[in-house]
Short mmCIF file of C-alpha atoms in Angstrom, two decimals:
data_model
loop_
_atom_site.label_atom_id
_atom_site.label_comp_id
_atom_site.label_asym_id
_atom_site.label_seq_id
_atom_site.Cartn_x
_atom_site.Cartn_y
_atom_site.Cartn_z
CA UNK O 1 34.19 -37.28 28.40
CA UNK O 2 31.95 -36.79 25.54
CA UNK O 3 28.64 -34.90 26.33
CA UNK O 4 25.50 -36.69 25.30
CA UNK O 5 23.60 -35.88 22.33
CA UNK O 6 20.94 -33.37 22.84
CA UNK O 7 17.59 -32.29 21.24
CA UNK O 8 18.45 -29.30 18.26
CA UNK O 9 16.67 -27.09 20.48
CA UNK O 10 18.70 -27.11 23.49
CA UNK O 11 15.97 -29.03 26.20
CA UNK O 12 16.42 -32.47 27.26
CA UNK O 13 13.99 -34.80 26.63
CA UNK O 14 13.82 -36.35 30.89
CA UNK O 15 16.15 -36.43 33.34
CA UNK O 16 19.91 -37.68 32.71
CA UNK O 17 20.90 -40.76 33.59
CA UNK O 18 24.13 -40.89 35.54
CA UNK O 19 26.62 -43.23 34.49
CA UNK O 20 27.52 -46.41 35.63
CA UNK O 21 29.64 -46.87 38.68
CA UNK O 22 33.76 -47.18 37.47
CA UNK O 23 33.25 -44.34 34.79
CA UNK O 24 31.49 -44.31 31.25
CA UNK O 25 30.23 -46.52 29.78
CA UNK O 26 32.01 -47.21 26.61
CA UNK O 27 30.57 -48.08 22.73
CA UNK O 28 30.80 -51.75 21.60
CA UNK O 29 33.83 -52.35 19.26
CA UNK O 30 32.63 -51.96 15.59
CA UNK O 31 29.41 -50.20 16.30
CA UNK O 32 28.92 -47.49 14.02
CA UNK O 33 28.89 -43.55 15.58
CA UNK O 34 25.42 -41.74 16.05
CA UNK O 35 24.31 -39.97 13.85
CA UNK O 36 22.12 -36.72 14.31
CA UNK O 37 18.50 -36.77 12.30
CA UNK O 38 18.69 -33.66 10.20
CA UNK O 39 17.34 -30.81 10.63
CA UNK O 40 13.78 -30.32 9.40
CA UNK O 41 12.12 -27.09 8.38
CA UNK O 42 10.14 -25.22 11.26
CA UNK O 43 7.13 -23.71 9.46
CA UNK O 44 8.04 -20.73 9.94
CA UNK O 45 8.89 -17.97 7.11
CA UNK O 46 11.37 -15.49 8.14
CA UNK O 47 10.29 -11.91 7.00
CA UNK O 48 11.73 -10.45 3.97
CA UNK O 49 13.12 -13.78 2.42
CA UNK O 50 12.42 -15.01 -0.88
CA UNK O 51 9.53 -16.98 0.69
CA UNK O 52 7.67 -14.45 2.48
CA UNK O 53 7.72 -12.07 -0.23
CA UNK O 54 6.26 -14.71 -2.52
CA UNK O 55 3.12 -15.71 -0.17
CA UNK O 56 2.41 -11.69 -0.27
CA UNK O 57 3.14 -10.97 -4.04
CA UNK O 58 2.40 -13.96 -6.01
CA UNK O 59 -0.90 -12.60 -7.79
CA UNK O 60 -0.95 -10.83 -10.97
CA UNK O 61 -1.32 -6.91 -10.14
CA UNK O 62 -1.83 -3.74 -11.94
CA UNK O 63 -0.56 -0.08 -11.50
CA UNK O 64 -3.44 2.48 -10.64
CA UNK O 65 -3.60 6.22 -9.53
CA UNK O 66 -5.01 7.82 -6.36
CA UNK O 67 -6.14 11.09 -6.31
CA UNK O 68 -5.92 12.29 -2.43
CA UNK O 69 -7.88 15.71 -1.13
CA UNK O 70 -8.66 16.85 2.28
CA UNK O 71 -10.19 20.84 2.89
CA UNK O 72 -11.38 20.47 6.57
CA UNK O 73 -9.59 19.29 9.66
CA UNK O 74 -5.93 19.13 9.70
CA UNK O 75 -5.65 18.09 5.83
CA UNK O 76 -2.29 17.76 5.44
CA UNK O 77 -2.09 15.46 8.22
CA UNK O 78 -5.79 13.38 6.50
CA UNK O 79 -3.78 13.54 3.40
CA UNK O 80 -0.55 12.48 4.77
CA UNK O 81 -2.27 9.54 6.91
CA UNK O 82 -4.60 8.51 3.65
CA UNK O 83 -1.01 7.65 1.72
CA UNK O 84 -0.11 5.32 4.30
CA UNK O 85 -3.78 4.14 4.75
CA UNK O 86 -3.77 2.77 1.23
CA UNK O 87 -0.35 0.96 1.34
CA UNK O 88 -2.06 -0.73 3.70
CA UNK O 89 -5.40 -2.08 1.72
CA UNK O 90 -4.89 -5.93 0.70
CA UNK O 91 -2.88 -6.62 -2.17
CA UNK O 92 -1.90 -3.25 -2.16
CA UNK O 93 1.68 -0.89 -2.74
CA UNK O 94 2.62 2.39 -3.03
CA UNK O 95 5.07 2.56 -5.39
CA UNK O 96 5.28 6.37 -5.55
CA UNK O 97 3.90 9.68 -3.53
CA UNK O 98 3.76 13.09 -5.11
CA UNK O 99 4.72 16.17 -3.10
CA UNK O 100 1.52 18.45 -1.24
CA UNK O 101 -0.16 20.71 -2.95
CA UNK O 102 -2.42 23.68 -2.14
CA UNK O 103 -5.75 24.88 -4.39
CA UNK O 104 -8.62 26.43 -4.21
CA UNK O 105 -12.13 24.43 -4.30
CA UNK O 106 -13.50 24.00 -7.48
CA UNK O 107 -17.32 24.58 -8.38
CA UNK O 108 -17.90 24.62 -4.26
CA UNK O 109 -17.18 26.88 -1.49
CA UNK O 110 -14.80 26.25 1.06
CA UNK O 111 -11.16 26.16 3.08
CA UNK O 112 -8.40 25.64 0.48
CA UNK O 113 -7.71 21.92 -0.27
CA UNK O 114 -4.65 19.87 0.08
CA UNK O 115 -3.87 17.17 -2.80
CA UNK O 116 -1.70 14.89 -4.01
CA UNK O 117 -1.51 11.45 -6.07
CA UNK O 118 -0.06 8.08 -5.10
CA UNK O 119 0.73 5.69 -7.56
CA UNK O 120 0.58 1.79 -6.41
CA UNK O 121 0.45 -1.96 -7.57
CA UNK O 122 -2.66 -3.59 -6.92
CA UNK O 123 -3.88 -7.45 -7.00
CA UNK O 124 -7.41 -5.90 -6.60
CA UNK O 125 -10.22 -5.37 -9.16
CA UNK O 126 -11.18 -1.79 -10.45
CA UNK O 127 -14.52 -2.05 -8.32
CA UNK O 128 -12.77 -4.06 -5.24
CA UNK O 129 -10.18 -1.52 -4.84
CA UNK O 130 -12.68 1.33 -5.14
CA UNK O 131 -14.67 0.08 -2.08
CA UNK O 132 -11.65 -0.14 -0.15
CA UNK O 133 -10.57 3.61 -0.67
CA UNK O 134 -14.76 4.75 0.27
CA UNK O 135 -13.98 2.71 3.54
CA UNK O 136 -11.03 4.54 4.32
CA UNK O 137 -13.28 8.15 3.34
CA UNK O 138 -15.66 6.46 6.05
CA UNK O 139 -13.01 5.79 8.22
CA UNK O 140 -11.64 9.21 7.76
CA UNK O 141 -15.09 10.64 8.79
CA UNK O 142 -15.74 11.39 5.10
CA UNK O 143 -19.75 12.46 4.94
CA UNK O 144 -21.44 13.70 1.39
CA UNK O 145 -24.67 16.03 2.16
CA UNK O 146 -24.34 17.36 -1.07
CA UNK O 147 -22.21 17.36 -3.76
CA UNK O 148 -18.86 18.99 -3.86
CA UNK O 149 -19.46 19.55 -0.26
CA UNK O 150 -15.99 20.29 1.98
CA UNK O 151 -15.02 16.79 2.96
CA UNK O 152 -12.14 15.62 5.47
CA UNK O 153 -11.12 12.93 3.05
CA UNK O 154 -11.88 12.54 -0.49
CA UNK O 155 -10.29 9.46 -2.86
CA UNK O 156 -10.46 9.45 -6.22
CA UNK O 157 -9.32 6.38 -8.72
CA UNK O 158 -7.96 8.12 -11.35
CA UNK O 159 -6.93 4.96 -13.31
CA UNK O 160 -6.77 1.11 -13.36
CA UNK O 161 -4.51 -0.21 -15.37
CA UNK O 162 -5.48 -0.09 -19.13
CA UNK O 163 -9.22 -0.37 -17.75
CA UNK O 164 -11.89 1.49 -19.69
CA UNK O 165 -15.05 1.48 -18.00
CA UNK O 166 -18.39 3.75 -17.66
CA UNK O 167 -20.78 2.41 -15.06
CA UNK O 168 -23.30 3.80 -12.48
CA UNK O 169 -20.61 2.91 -9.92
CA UNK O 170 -17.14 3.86 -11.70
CA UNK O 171 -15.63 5.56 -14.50
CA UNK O 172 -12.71 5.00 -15.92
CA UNK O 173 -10.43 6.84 -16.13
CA UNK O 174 -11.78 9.51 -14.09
CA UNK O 175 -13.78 11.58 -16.31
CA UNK O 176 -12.93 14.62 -14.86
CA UNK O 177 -9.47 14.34 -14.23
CA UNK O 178 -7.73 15.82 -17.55
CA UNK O 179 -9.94 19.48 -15.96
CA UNK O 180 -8.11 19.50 -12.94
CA UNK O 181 -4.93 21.27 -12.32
CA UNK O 182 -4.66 19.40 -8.36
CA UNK O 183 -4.91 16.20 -10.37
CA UNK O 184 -2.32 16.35 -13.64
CA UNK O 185 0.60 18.24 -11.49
CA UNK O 186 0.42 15.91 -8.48
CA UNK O 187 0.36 13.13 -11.03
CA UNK O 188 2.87 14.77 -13.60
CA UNK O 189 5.50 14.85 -10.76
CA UNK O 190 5.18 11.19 -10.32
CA UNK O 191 3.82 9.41 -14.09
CA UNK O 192 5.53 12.16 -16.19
CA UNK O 193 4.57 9.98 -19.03
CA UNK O 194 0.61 9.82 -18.00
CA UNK O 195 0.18 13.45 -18.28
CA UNK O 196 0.34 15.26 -21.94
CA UNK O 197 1.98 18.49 -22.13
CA UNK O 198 -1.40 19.32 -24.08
CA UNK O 199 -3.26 18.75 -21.45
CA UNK O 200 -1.17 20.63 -18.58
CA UNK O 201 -1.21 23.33 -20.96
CA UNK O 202 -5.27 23.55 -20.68
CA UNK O 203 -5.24 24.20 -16.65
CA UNK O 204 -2.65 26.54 -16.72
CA UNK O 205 -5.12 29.80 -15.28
CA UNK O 206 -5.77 27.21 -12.14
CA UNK O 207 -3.76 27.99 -9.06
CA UNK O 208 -2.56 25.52 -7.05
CA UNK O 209 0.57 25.37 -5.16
CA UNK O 210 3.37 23.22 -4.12
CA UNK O 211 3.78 22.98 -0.66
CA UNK O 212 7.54 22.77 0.67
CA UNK O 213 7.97 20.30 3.63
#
């Protein structure tokens, strides 16, 4: 005895009807078999297919640089936590992560600082993107009493794309970043081609170190 149809997902819609007394009953001579509806889409977009990667990348996007620095606190751990933290930020990748390094504060006093660069693809503006890494300095208890001050977070955009701006609020690219040796080697490792020989030649007296993990 054939089973009944039944609903794709396994329920039945009521309560079965038995069948009639002296056994099935049986389809009228000629009538054509049933046929099942087909199947229709559920809504719902399985992660990682084609689908779900096009609702989250479908928006033009640029590659920029993140300068990361922590001297207070467990810094390798703020610096560690502020890579992920960005992947994180809407319309947002990390496409690369340089190694840790160690160096000494420049024009400030202090506990050594930890750096390093991440390098990601970003649907974001220059400026939008830039007030989502001072949240995360917020949110990393970041507080400026004076400048250069030791800091528990610190994010820098080092570049935008081909941006070239110079505004109260940003400058790009960072005007200070070809003078600092915890920038161009963390960066170097990463965007060989985004750091002249020239200009790691000019920062050679700095000391920083590569931390082995």
């Amino acid at each position: 005895m054939s089973a009944p149809n039944r609903p794709k997902d396994g329920k039945s819609g009521g309560r079965s009807q038995p069948p009639p007394r002296g056994g099935a009953a049986k389809p009228k001579s000629g009538a054509a078999p049933a046929r099942r509806a087909p199947s229709r889409p559920s809504g719902k977009v399985a992660p990682g297919s084609p689908a779900a990667r096009r609702t989250r990348e479908d928006y033009p996007t640029v590659q920029a640089f993140v300068a990361i620095g922590a001297n207070l606190g467990d810094a390798q751990a703020a610096v560690k936590a502020a890579m992920d933290a960005i992947g994180t930020i809407e319309r947002t990748v990390v496409t690369a992560r340089s190694s840790l390094y160690r160096s000494a504060p420049v024009d400030a006093a202090g506990p050594d600082f930890i750096n390093a660069v991440v390098a990601v693809r970003t649907g974001l503006t220059a400026e939008a993107f830039l007030a989502e890494l001072h949240l995360l300095e917020e949110q990393g208890g970041r507080e400026r009493p004076f400048p250069n001050a030791p800091r528990t977070l610190d994010l820098d955009l080092l570049m935008h794309g081909n941006a070239i701006k110079d505004t109260p609020a940003l400058t790009l690219p960072h005007p200070r970043m070809r003078d600092r040796a915890f920038v161009l080697k963390p960066l170097a490792e990463i965007a060989p081609d985004k750091v002249p020989r020239a200009a790691i030649a000019r920062v050679s007296s700095q000391v920083i170190e590569r931390i082995r993990v």
